[in-house]
């Protein structure tokens, strides 16, 4: 399964969105489309990609605000976790609910759908090959904030440990936001991410509480 990942830095809160294209079929998937419709449509046209689906990691607007427009324009399905859809009453054209560990094939690419609540009630990560698209569950050097509606620090602890298994097996992370020096540490994020190394749950929850007030992880070097 050969594929190319094009990453877009968009919006005023340092968002990442991704275009994943099957090298053989030239079919593709957009992950968390937001902010810059012109950039997305240009890339799809320029690479001659046939868009076959949209994957949404969670329902926050900075990850979803172009999903409906793109779905209508390209007549492709939009995938999101069933739990996220039901909890937030999320609505979008061509919406398809997903269950934890459901395996789907889009654009000829096998995708494992991993439920990872914590930042939101039904956040979901997607594993394609050795690439892991994590939205706001896990970043290069941190995990997502747990101060939104539906957030749960205890669930974030479980989700981080769930993702850690894939990371230990050589998965490469593609997060929903970027911060200083992320490009430099992308390949060894397992070493650089503090939250993967906290085994005590109470201590993890204390760091979650602190990070909700200040991005303390940005000063951390493991």
Short mmCIF file of C-alpha atoms in Angstrom, two decimals:
data_model
loop_
_atom_site.label_atom_id
_atom_site.label_comp_id
_atom_site.label_asym_id
_atom_site.label_seq_id
_atom_site.Cartn_x
_atom_site.Cartn_y
_atom_site.Cartn_z
CA UNK A 1 0.00 0.00 0.00
CA UNK A 2 1.89 3.03 -1.28
CA UNK A 3 0.59 6.50 -0.51
CA UNK A 4 1.73 10.12 -0.38
CA UNK A 5 0.83 12.52 2.43
CA UNK A 6 0.56 16.24 1.73
CA UNK A 7 0.33 18.37 4.84
CA UNK A 8 -1.28 21.83 4.97
CA UNK A 9 -0.66 24.37 7.71
CA UNK A 10 -3.82 26.50 7.88
CA UNK A 11 -5.82 28.84 10.07
CA UNK A 12 -4.94 31.14 12.96
CA UNK A 13 -4.60 28.35 15.55
CA UNK A 14 -1.84 26.42 13.77
CA UNK A 15 -3.98 23.66 12.29
CA UNK A 16 -2.74 20.77 10.19
CA UNK A 17 -4.91 19.06 7.59
CA UNK A 18 -3.80 16.26 5.30
CA UNK A 19 -4.36 14.91 1.80
CA UNK A 20 -3.49 11.20 1.59
CA UNK A 21 -3.22 9.90 -1.97
CA UNK A 22 -2.99 6.30 -3.15
CA UNK A 23 0.00 6.26 -5.51
CA UNK A 24 -1.44 3.50 -7.69
CA UNK A 25 -5.03 4.63 -8.15
CA UNK A 26 -4.54 8.40 -7.68
CA UNK A 27 -7.51 8.32 -5.30
CA UNK A 28 -7.33 10.26 -2.05
CA UNK A 29 -8.66 11.16 1.40
CA UNK A 30 -8.76 14.53 3.15
CA UNK A 31 -8.31 14.58 6.94
CA UNK A 32 -9.80 17.44 9.00
CA UNK A 33 -10.43 19.95 6.19
CA UNK A 34 -10.75 23.52 7.48
CA UNK A 35 -9.99 27.17 6.81
CA UNK A 36 -8.49 27.21 3.32
CA UNK A 37 -10.77 25.82 0.60
CA UNK A 38 -8.63 27.28 -2.19
CA UNK A 39 -5.53 25.48 -0.95
CA UNK A 40 -7.39 22.16 -0.78
CA UNK A 41 -9.03 22.38 -4.19
CA UNK A 42 -5.79 23.54 -5.82
CA UNK A 43 -3.89 20.58 -4.40
CA UNK A 44 -6.56 18.07 -5.44
CA UNK A 45 -6.58 19.46 -8.98
CA UNK A 46 -2.80 19.89 -9.22
CA UNK A 47 -2.13 16.28 -8.17
CA UNK A 48 -5.01 14.95 -10.27
CA UNK A 49 -6.39 13.24 -7.17
CA UNK A 50 -9.84 11.65 -7.17
CA UNK A 51 -11.21 12.49 -3.71
CA UNK A 52 -13.02 9.48 -2.21
CA UNK A 53 -13.58 10.46 1.40
CA UNK A 54 -13.14 12.83 4.34
CA UNK A 55 -11.96 11.69 7.77
CA UNK A 56 -12.78 13.86 10.79
CA UNK A 57 -10.89 13.30 14.04
CA UNK A 58 -13.43 15.26 16.10
CA UNK A 59 -16.18 17.84 15.75
CA UNK A 60 -14.46 21.13 16.63
CA UNK A 61 -14.94 23.75 13.93
CA UNK A 62 -11.24 24.31 13.33
CA UNK A 63 -11.10 20.72 12.05
CA UNK A 64 -14.46 20.45 10.29
CA UNK A 65 -15.63 23.77 8.86
CA UNK A 66 -15.02 22.76 5.23
CA UNK A 67 -16.19 19.15 5.47
CA UNK A 68 -19.74 19.79 4.31
CA UNK A 69 -18.66 22.05 1.41
CA UNK A 70 -16.07 19.56 0.15
CA UNK A 71 -18.38 16.59 0.60
CA UNK A 72 -21.06 18.27 -1.52
CA UNK A 73 -18.58 19.43 -4.15
CA UNK A 74 -16.84 16.06 -4.61
CA UNK A 75 -19.80 13.84 -3.66
CA UNK A 76 -17.79 11.85 -1.14
CA UNK A 77 -18.62 10.46 2.33
CA UNK A 78 -17.57 12.08 5.60
CA UNK A 79 -16.44 9.73 8.39
CA UNK A 80 -16.58 10.46 12.14
CA UNK A 81 -16.91 8.37 15.28
CA UNK A 82 -20.48 7.45 16.14
CA UNK A 83 -19.92 8.60 19.73
CA UNK A 84 -18.78 12.05 18.59
CA UNK A 85 -21.74 12.44 16.23
CA UNK A 86 -24.28 11.49 18.86
CA UNK A 87 -22.77 13.46 21.76
CA UNK A 88 -22.39 16.76 19.87
CA UNK A 89 -25.30 16.27 17.44
CA UNK A 90 -22.85 16.82 14.59
CA UNK A 91 -24.43 17.20 11.17
CA UNK A 92 -22.82 17.07 7.75
CA UNK A 93 -23.67 15.90 4.25
CA UNK A 94 -22.94 12.22 3.51
CA UNK A 95 -22.02 11.52 7.14
CA UNK A 96 -20.94 7.96 8.02
CA UNK A 97 -20.61 6.91 11.73
CA UNK A 98 -17.69 4.75 12.81
CA UNK A 99 -17.16 2.36 15.72
CA UNK A 100 -13.99 1.77 17.72
CA UNK A 101 -11.47 -0.41 15.85
CA UNK A 102 -13.64 -0.50 12.75
CA UNK A 103 -11.60 -1.14 9.60
CA UNK A 104 -12.62 0.66 6.44
CA UNK A 105 -11.10 0.95 2.98
CA UNK A 106 -11.20 4.31 1.21
CA UNK A 107 -9.36 5.15 -2.00
CA UNK A 108 -7.85 1.66 -1.84
CA UNK A 109 -6.26 2.50 1.52
CA UNK A 110 -6.94 0.36 4.59
CA UNK A 111 -7.77 2.54 7.60
CA UNK A 112 -8.08 1.44 11.24
CA UNK A 113 -10.41 3.75 13.20
CA UNK A 114 -9.29 4.09 16.83
CA UNK A 115 -11.65 5.71 19.35
CA UNK A 116 -9.63 8.07 21.57
CA UNK A 117 -11.87 10.21 23.80
CA UNK A 118 -10.40 12.78 26.15
CA UNK A 119 -10.14 16.05 24.24
CA UNK A 120 -13.72 15.45 23.10
CA UNK A 121 -16.25 12.77 24.00
CA UNK A 122 -15.69 10.73 20.85
CA UNK A 123 -12.39 11.73 19.32
CA UNK A 124 -10.97 9.27 16.80
CA UNK A 125 -7.50 8.61 15.39
CA UNK A 126 -6.89 6.96 12.03
CA UNK A 127 -4.09 4.53 11.18
CA UNK A 128 -3.17 4.18 7.51
CA UNK A 129 -0.10 2.02 6.98
CA UNK A 130 2.43 3.19 9.55
CA UNK A 131 0.92 6.69 9.65
CA UNK A 132 -1.24 7.74 12.59
CA UNK A 133 -3.49 10.80 12.23
CA UNK A 134 -4.27 11.91 15.76
CA UNK A 135 -6.21 15.17 15.56
CA UNK A 136 -6.14 16.78 19.01
CA UNK A 137 -5.60 13.57 20.98
CA UNK A 138 -1.81 13.48 20.71
CA UNK A 139 0.65 16.06 19.42
CA UNK A 140 4.39 15.73 18.85
CA UNK A 141 5.24 16.77 22.42
CA UNK A 142 1.93 16.79 24.27
CA UNK A 143 -1.67 15.66 24.31
CA UNK A 144 -4.87 17.64 23.76
CA UNK A 145 -6.44 19.98 26.28
CA UNK A 146 -9.22 18.56 28.43
CA UNK A 147 -11.15 21.73 29.18
CA UNK A 148 -13.79 21.58 26.43
CA UNK A 149 -17.38 20.32 26.52
CA UNK A 150 -17.23 16.54 26.69
CA UNK A 151 -13.54 16.47 27.67
CA UNK A 152 -12.41 13.91 30.21
CA UNK A 153 -8.83 13.72 31.61
CA UNK A 154 -9.31 10.13 32.77
CA UNK A 155 -10.31 9.10 29.26
CA UNK A 156 -7.35 11.04 27.85
CA UNK A 157 -5.04 8.95 30.03
CA UNK A 158 -6.50 5.77 28.55
CA UNK A 159 -6.37 7.16 25.01
CA UNK A 160 -2.72 8.21 25.26
CA UNK A 161 -1.80 4.71 26.43
CA UNK A 162 -3.84 3.26 23.59
CA UNK A 163 -1.97 5.37 21.04
CA UNK A 164 1.35 4.58 22.70
CA UNK A 165 1.03 0.95 21.59
CA UNK A 166 0.93 2.02 17.95
CA UNK A 167 3.77 4.49 18.47
CA UNK A 168 5.98 1.79 19.99
CA UNK A 169 5.40 -0.35 16.92
CA UNK A 170 6.93 2.28 14.65
CA UNK A 171 3.91 4.43 13.83
CA UNK A 172 4.57 7.99 12.71
CA UNK A 173 2.32 10.70 14.11
CA UNK A 174 0.47 13.34 12.10
CA UNK A 175 -1.24 15.65 14.62
CA UNK A 176 -4.00 18.21 14.22
CA UNK A 177 -1.87 21.22 15.23
CA UNK A 178 1.78 22.21 15.04
CA UNK A 179 4.00 23.95 17.55
CA UNK A 180 7.59 25.16 17.70
CA UNK A 181 10.20 22.62 16.56
CA UNK A 182 7.60 19.98 15.62
CA UNK A 183 9.28 19.20 12.30
CA UNK A 184 12.59 18.53 14.04
CA UNK A 185 11.10 15.97 16.42
CA UNK A 186 8.50 14.32 14.23
CA UNK A 187 10.47 11.11 13.79
CA UNK A 188 11.22 10.59 17.49
CA UNK A 189 8.02 11.93 19.02
CA UNK A 190 7.69 8.85 21.24
CA UNK A 191 10.84 9.95 23.03
CA UNK A 192 9.93 13.64 23.09
CA UNK A 193 6.33 13.39 24.28
CA UNK A 194 6.19 13.73 28.06
CA UNK A 195 2.73 12.20 28.34
CA UNK A 196 3.88 8.86 26.93
CA UNK A 197 6.31 8.55 29.83
CA UNK A 198 3.98 9.22 32.75
CA UNK A 199 2.86 5.85 34.07
CA UNK A 200 1.18 7.11 37.22
CA UNK A 201 -2.38 8.19 36.43
CA UNK A 202 -2.62 10.77 39.25
CA UNK A 203 0.57 12.45 38.02
CA UNK A 204 -0.77 12.40 34.45
CA UNK A 205 -3.94 14.15 35.60
CA UNK A 206 -1.90 16.82 37.40
CA UNK A 207 0.01 17.56 34.19
CA UNK A 208 -3.28 17.73 32.30
CA UNK A 209 -4.53 20.30 34.80
CA UNK A 210 -1.35 22.36 34.45
CA UNK A 211 -1.34 22.21 30.66
CA UNK A 212 -4.89 23.55 30.64
CA UNK A 213 -3.51 26.73 32.18
CA UNK A 214 -0.17 26.91 30.39
CA UNK A 215 1.64 24.89 27.70
CA UNK A 216 4.25 23.56 30.11
CA UNK A 217 5.27 20.76 27.74
CA UNK A 218 6.87 23.23 25.36
CA UNK A 219 9.78 23.61 27.78
CA UNK A 220 10.16 19.89 28.31
CA UNK A 221 13.12 17.92 26.93
CA UNK A 222 13.09 14.23 27.75
#
